[in-house]
Tab-separated table of C-alpha atoms in Angstrom:
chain	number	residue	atom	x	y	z
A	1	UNK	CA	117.430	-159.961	4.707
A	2	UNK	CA	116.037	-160.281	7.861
A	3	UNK	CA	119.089	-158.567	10.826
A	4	UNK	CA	119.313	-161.424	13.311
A	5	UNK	CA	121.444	-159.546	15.971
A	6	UNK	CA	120.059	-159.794	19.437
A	7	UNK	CA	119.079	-156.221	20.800
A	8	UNK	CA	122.379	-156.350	23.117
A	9	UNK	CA	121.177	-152.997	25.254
A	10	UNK	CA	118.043	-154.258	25.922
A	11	UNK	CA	118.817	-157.445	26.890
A	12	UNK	CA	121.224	-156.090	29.187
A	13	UNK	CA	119.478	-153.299	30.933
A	14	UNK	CA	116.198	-155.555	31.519
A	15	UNK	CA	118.322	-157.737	33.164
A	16	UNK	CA	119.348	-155.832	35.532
A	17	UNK	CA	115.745	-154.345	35.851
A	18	UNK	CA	114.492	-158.319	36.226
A	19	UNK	CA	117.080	-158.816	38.747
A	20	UNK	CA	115.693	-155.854	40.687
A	21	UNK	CA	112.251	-156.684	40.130
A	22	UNK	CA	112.029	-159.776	40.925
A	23	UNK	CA	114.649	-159.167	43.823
A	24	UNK	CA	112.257	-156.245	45.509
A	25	UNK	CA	108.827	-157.258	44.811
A	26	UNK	CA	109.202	-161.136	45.091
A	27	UNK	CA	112.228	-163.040	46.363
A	28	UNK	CA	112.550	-160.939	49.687
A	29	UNK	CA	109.357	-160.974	50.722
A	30	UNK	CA	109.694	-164.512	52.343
A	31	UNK	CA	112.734	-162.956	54.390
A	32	UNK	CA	110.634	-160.179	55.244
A	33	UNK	CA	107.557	-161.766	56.118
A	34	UNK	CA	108.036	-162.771	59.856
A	35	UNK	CA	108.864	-158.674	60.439
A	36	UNK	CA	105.922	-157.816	58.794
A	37	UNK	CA	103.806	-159.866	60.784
A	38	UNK	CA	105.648	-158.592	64.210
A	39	UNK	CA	105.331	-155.508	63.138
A	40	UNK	CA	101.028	-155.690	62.742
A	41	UNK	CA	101.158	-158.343	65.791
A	42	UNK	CA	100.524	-160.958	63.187
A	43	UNK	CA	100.722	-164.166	62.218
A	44	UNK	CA	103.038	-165.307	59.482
A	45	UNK	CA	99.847	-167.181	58.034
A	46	UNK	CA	98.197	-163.688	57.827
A	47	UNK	CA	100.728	-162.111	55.716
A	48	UNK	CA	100.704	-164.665	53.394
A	49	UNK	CA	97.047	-164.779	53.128
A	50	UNK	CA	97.492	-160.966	52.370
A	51	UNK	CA	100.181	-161.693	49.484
A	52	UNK	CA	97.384	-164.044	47.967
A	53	UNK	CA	94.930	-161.340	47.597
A	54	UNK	CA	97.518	-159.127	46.291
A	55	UNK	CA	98.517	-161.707	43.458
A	56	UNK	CA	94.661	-162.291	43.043
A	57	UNK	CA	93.944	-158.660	42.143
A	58	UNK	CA	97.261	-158.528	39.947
A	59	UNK	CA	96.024	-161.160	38.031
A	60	UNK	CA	92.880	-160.060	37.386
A	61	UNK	CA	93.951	-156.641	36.153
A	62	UNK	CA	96.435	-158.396	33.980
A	63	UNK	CA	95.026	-158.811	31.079
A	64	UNK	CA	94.559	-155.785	30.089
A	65	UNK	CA	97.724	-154.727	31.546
A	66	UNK	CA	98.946	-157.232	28.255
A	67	UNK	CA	96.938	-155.212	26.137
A	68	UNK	CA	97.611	-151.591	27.273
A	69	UNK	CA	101.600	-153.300	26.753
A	70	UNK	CA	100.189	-154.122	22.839
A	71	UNK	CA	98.577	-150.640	22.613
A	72	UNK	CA	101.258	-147.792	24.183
A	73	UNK	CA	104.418	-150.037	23.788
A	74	UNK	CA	105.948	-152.214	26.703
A	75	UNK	CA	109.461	-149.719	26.915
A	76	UNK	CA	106.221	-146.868	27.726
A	77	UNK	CA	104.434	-149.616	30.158
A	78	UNK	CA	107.437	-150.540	32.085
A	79	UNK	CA	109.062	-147.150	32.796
A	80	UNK	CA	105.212	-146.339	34.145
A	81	UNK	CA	105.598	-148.843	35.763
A	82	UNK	CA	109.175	-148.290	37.666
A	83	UNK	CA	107.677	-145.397	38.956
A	84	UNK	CA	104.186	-146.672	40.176
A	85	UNK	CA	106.671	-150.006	41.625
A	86	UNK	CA	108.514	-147.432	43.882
A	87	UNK	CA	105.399	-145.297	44.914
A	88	UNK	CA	104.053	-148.539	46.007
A	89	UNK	CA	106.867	-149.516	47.770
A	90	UNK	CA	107.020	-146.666	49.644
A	91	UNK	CA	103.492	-146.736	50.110
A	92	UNK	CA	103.761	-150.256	52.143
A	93	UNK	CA	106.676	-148.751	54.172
A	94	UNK	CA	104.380	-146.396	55.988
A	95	UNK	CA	101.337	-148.428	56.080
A	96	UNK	CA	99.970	-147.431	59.672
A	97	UNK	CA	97.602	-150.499	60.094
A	98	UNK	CA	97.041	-153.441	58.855
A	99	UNK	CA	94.278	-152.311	56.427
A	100	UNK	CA	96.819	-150.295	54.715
A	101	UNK	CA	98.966	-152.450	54.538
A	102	UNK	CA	96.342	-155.462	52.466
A	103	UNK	CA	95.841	-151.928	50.443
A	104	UNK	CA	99.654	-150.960	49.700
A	105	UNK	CA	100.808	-154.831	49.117
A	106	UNK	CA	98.230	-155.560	46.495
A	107	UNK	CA	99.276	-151.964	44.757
A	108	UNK	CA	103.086	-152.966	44.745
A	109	UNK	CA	101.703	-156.872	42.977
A	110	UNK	CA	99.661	-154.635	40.547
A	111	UNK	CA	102.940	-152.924	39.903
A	112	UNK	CA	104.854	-155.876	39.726
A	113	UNK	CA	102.913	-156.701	36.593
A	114	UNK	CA	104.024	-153.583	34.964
A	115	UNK	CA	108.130	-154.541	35.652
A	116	UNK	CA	108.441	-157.893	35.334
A	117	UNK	CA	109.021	-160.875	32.981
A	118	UNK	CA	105.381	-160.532	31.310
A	119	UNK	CA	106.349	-156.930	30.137
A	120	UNK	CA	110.337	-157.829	29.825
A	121	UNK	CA	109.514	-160.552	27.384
A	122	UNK	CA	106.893	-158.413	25.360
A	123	UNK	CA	109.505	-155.385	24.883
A	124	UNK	CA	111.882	-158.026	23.186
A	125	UNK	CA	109.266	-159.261	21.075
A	126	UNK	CA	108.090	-156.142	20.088
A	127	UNK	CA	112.174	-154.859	19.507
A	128	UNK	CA	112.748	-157.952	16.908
A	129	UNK	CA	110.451	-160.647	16.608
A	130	UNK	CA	112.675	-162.810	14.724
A	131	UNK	CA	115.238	-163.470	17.670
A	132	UNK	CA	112.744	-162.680	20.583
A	133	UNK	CA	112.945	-166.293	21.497
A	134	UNK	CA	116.778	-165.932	21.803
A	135	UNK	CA	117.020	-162.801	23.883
A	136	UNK	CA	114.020	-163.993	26.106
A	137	UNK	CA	116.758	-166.953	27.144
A	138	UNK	CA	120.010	-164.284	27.449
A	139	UNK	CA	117.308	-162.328	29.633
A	140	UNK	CA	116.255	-165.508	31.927
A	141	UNK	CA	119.956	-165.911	32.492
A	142	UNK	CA	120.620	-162.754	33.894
A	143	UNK	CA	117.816	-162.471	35.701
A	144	UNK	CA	118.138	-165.711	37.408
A	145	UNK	CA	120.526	-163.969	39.857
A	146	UNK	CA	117.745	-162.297	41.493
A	147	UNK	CA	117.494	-164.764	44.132
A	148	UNK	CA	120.710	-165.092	44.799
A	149	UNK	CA	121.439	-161.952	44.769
A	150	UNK	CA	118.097	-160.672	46.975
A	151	UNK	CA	117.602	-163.473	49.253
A	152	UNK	CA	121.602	-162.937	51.045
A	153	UNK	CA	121.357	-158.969	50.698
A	154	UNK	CA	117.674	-158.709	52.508
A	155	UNK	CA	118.777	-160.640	55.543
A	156	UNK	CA	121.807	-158.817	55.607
A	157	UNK	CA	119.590	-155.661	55.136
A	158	UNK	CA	117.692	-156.761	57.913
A	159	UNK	CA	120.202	-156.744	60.590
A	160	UNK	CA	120.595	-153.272	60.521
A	161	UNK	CA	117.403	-151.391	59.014
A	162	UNK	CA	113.712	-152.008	59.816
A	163	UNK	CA	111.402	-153.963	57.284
A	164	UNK	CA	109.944	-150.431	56.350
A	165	UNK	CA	113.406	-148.880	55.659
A	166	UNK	CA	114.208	-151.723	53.307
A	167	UNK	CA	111.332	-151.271	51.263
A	168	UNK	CA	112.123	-147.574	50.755
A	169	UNK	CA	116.008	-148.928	49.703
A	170	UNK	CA	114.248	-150.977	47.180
A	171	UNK	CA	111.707	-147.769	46.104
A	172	UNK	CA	115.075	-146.448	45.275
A	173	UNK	CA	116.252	-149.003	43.218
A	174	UNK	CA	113.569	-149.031	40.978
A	175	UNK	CA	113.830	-145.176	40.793
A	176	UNK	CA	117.640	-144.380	40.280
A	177	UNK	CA	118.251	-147.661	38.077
A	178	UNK	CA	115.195	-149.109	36.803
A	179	UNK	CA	113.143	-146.433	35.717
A	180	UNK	CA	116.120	-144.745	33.696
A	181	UNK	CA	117.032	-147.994	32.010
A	182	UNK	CA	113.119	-148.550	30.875
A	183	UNK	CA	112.940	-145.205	29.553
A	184	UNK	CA	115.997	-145.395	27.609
A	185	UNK	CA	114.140	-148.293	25.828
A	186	UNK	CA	111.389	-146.308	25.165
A	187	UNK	CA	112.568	-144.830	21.834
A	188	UNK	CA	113.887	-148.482	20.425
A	189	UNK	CA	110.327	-149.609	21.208
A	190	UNK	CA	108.793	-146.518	19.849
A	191	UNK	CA	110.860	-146.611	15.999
A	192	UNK	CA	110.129	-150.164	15.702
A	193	UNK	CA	106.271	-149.604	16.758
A	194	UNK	CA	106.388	-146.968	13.944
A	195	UNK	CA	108.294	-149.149	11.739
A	196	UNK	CA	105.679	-151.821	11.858
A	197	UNK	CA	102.773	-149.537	11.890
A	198	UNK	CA	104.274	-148.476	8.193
A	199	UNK	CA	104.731	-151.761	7.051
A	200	UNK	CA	108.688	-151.860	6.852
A	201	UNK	CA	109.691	-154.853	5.811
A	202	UNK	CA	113.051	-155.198	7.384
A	203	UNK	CA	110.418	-156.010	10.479
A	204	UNK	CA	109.562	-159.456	10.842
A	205	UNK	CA	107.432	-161.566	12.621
A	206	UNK	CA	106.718	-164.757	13.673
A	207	UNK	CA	104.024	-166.861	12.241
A	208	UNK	CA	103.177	-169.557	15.361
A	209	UNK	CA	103.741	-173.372	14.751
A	210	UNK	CA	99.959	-174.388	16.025
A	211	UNK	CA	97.386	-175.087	13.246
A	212	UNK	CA	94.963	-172.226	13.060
A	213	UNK	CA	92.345	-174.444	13.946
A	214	UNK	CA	93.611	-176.120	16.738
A	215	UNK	CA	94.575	-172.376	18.350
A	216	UNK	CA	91.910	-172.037	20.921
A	217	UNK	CA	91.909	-175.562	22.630
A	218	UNK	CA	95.980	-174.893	22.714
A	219	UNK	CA	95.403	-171.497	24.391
A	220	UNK	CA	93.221	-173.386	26.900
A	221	UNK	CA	95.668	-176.645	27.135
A	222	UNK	CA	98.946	-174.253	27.633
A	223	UNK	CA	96.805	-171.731	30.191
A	224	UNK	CA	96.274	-174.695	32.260
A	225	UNK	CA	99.614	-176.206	32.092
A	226	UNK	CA	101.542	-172.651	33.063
A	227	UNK	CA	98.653	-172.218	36.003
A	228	UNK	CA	99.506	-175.197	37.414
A	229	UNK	CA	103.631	-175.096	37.303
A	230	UNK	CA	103.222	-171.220	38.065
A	231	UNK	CA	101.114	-172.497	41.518
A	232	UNK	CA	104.095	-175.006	42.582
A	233	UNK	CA	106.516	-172.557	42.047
A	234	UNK	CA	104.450	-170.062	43.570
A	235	UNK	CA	104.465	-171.815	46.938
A	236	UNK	CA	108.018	-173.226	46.895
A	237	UNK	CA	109.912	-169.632	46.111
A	238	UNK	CA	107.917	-168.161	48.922
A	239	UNK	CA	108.190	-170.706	51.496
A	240	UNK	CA	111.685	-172.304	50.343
A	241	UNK	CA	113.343	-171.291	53.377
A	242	UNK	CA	110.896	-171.712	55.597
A	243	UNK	CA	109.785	-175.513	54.377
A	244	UNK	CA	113.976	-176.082	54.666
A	245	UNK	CA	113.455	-175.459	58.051
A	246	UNK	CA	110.201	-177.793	58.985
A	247	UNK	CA	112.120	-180.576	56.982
A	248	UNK	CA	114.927	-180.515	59.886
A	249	UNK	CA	117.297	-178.514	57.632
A	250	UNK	CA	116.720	-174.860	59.203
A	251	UNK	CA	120.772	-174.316	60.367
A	252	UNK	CA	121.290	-175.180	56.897
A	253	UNK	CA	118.481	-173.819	54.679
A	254	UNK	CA	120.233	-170.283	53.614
A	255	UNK	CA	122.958	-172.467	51.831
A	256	UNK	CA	120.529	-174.847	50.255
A	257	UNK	CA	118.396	-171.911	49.128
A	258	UNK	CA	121.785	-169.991	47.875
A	259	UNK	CA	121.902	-172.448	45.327
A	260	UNK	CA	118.447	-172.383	43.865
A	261	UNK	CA	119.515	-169.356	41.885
A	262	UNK	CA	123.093	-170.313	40.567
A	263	UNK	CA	121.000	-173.744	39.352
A	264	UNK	CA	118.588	-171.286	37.578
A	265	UNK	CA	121.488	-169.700	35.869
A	266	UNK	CA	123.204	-173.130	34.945
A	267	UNK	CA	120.226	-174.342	33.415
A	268	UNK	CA	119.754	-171.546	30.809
A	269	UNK	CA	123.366	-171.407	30.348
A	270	UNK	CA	123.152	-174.904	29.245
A	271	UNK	CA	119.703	-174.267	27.208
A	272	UNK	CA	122.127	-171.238	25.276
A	273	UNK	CA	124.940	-173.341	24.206
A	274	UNK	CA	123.562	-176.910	23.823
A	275	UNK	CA	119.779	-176.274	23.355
A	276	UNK	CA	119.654	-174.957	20.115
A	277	UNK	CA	118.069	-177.573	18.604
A	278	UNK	CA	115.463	-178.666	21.004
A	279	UNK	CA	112.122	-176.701	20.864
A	280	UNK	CA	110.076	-175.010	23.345
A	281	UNK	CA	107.412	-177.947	24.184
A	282	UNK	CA	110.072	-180.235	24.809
A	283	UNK	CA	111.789	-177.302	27.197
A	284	UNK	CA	108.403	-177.422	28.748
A	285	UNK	CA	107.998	-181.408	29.128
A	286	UNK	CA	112.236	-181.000	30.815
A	287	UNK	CA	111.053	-178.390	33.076
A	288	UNK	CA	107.985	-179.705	34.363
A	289	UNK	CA	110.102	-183.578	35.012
A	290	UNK	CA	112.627	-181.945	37.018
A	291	UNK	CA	110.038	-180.190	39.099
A	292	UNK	CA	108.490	-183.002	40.180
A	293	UNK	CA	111.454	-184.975	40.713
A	294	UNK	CA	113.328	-182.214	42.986
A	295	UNK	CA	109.800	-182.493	45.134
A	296	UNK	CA	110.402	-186.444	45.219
A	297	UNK	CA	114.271	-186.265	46.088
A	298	UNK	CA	113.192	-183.792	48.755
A	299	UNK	CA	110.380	-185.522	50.138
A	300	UNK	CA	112.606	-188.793	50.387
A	301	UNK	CA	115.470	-187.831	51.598
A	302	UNK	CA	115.016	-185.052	53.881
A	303	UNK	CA	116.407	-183.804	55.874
A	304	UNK	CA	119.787	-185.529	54.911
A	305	UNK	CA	121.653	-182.226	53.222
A	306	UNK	CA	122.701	-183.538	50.153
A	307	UNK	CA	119.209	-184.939	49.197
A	308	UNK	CA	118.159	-181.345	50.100
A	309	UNK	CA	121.022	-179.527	47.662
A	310	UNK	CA	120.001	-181.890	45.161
A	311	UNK	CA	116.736	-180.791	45.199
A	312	UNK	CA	117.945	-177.119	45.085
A	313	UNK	CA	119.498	-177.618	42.104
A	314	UNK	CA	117.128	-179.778	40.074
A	315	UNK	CA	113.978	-177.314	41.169
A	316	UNK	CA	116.296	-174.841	40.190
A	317	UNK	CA	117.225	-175.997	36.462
A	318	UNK	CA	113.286	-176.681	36.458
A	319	UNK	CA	112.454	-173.201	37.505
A	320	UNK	CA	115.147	-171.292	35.300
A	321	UNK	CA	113.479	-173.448	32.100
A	322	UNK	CA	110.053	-172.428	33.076
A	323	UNK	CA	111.257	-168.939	32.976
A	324	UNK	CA	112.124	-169.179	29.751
A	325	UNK	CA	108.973	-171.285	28.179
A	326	UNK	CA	106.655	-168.686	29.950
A	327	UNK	CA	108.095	-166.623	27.337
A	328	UNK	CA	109.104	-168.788	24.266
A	329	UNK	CA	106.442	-171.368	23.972
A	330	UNK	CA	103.779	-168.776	23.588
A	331	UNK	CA	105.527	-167.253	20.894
A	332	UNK	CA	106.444	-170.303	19.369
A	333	UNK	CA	102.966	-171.860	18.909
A	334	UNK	CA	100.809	-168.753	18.635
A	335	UNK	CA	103.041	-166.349	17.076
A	336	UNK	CA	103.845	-162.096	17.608
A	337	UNK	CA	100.978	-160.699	16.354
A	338	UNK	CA	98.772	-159.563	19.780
A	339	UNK	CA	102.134	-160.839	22.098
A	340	UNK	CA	101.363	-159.206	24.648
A	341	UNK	CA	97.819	-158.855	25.375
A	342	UNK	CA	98.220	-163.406	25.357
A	343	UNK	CA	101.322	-162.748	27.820
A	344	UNK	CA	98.525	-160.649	29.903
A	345	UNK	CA	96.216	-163.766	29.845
A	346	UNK	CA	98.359	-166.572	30.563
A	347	UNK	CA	99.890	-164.037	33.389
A	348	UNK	CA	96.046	-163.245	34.750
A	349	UNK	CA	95.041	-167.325	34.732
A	350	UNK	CA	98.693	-167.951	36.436
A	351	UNK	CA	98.519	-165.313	39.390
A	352	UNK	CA	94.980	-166.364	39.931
A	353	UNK	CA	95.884	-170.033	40.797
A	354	UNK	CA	99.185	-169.337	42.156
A	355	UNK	CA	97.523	-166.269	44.361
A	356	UNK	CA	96.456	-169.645	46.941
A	357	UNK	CA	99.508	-170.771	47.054
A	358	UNK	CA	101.279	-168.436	49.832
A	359	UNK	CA	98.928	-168.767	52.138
A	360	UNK	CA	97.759	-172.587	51.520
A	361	UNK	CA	101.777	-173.869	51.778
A	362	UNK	CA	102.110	-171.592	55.132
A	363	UNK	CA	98.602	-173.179	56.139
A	364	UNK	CA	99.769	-176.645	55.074
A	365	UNK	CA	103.194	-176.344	56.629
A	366	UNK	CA	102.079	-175.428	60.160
A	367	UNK	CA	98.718	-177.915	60.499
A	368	UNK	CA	100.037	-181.254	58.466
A	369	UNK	CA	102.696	-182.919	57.742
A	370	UNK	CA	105.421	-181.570	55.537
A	371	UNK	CA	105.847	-184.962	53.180
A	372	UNK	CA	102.145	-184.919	52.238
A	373	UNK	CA	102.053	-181.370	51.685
A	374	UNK	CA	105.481	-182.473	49.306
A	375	UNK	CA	103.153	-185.347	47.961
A	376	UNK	CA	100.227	-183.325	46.729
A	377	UNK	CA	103.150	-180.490	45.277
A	378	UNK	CA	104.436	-184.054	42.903
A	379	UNK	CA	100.800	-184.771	41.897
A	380	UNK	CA	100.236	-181.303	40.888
A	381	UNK	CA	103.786	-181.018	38.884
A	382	UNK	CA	103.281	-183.921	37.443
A	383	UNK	CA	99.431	-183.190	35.897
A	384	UNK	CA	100.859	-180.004	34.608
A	385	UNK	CA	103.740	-181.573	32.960
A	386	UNK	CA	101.471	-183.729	31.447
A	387	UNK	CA	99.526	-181.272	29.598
A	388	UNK	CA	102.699	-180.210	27.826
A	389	UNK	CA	102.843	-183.516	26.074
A	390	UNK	CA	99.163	-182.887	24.868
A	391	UNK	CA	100.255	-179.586	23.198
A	392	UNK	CA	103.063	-181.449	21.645
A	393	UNK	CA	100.545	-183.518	20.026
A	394	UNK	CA	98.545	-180.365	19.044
A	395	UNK	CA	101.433	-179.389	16.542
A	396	UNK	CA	99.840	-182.082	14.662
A	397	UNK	CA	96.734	-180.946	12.459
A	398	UNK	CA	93.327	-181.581	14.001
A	399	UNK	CA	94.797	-183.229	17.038
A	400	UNK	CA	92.409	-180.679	18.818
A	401	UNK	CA	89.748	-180.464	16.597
């Protein structure tokens, strides 16, 4: 019989290793951005332009990131990667110019690959199969702290220490807590890797509910839908603060942001306990609704606060689900077998879109108007949330053929 415990350790120690990821090499870079630019005698536009290119060259190495993950084992990948995450950290601190600096960011975005959900979500699935899509949703909601958590602690960081200094904080995060944690994994990954390899049979996997045939146009259907949801949350998360603050909500946007990530939590806290039942392309088709409608609320009633927290909290239970469906749908309609090398496809085609989307929303935000730069974010949301409904239909035999 198949064991259908959830690897407890893992779950926990990625966690904390997501929370730190995503904390260091994402979520503070917004609060960190207007120091950078100072700093190179900038403009905020131009650091954003340079985070683009760095999440244009990460997702063009990723797919065969997702392979190497397939090939050495994603435990092996991400404690690599801890330490390459902290050399390029500390790499950007003591960029002298600003060529280094478009050098060292698009180094720590390559790393970022190697640390983050794309790798998390492959080590579960290569740990046990059978319950990967359960542990992917224990490891969303611990992870979905990461803003909360990152957001309040860099500005605080900020008052005291440089932009530099902070990054080499972080570079010792990811080298006294992450990189331990992802080795420990190493040798769970490595038995059941072996296991597998010698056909034990107490190692299951998961088959894939999509029709063989109708595999490839799915692929293609699902790539796009995750592009385009991956490019609105892109340019939100990055610019939440500061698009707060055009709206006419600046002396209250650090609230309003603070409770993007406790929404994130509550929404895959809710998914645990009452979402059993309901499968991943209907996840999908709830996440990509409240999306859009968060964008609406927010585009209507700013910059009245409540309309604003509202907002916060539905783009937040939208944001925490598409955490999870990033990692459960895939498995769900295509199956284990080759996990991770599709994670490092659907990652490539979603940090290639969503690479435009720092430096178009600063663009956007400082040359038009706010509510039409909201209005072409609902259009967007809404043609991605769209495709999930084709897919749905694609469970049905030759729907794509």
């Amino acid at each position: 019989m198949t064991d259908q415990r959830l690897p407890v350790y893992a779950i926990l120690s990625l966690g904390l290793t997501q929370i730190i990821g995503y904390g260091t090499l994402y979520y503070s870079f917004s609060v960190l951005a207007p120091s950078i630019a100072d700093s190179y005698q900038a403009t905020t536009e131009w650091v954003y332009g340079i985070l683009s290119i760095a999440l244009l060259a990460g997702g063009v190495l990723a797919p065969w990131l997702g392979k190497l993950i397939d090939r050495l084992g994603a435990a092996q990948i991400m404690t690599v990667g801890s330490a390459f995450a902290a050399l390029a950290l500390i790499l950007c601190a003591v960029s002298l110019n600003s060529l280094a600096f478009i050098v060292t960011l698009t180094i720590v975005e390559i790393a970022a690959n190697l640390v983050q959900y794309g790798a998390a979500f492959a080590l579960l699935v290569q740990i046990k199969p059978v319950v990967a899509q359960r542990s992917i949703v224990y490891l969303t909601l611990i992870a979905g702290f990461a803003s909360t958590i990152f957001w309040p602690l860099t500005s605080l960081l900020l008052q005291w220490l440089t932009w530099q200094q902070i990054y080499l904080v972080f570079a010792g995060l990811h080298l006294v807590i992450c990189l331990p944690l992802h080795y420990s994994l190493t040798r769970t990954s490595k038995t059941t890797h072996d296991q597998r390899k010698n056909d034990d049979k107490e190692i299951a996997s998961v088959a894939g509910a999509l029709p063989q045939a109708s595999r490839r146009m799915g692929f293609t259907v699902l790539l796009a839908a995750f592009s385009l949801q991956a490019l609105i949350s892109s340019a939100i998360l990055i610019h939440m603060i500061p698009l707060l603050s055009v709206l006419g909500l600046a002396k209250s946007a650090a609230f309003i942001g603070a409770v993007f990530g406790p929404s994130q939590v509550a929404s895959r806290l809710i998914n645990m306990m009452a979402g059993k039942t309901l499968s991943p392309v209907n996840l999908a088709i709830i996440a990509a609704s409240f999306i859009a409608l968060s964008v609406m609320i927010l585009m209507i009633g700013a910059p009245y606060i409540p309309a604003a927290i509202l907002f916060a909290c539905l783009f937040g239970f939208g944001n925490g689900l598409f955490s999870i469906i990033s990692g459960s749908l895939p498995l769900f309609l295509f199956g284990s077998t080759g996990y991770g090398a599709m994670q490092g496809k659907l990652m490539s085609a979603r940090l290639v879109l969503s690479a435009i989307a720092p430096f178009a929303m600063a663009f956007a935000l400082k040359n038009t108007s706010a509510y039409i730069t909201l209005a072409i974010i609902v259009v967007i949301s809404m043609a991605g949330g769209s495709l999930y409904f084709i897919i749905k239909q694609g469970l049905q035999p030759k729907v794509f053929n």
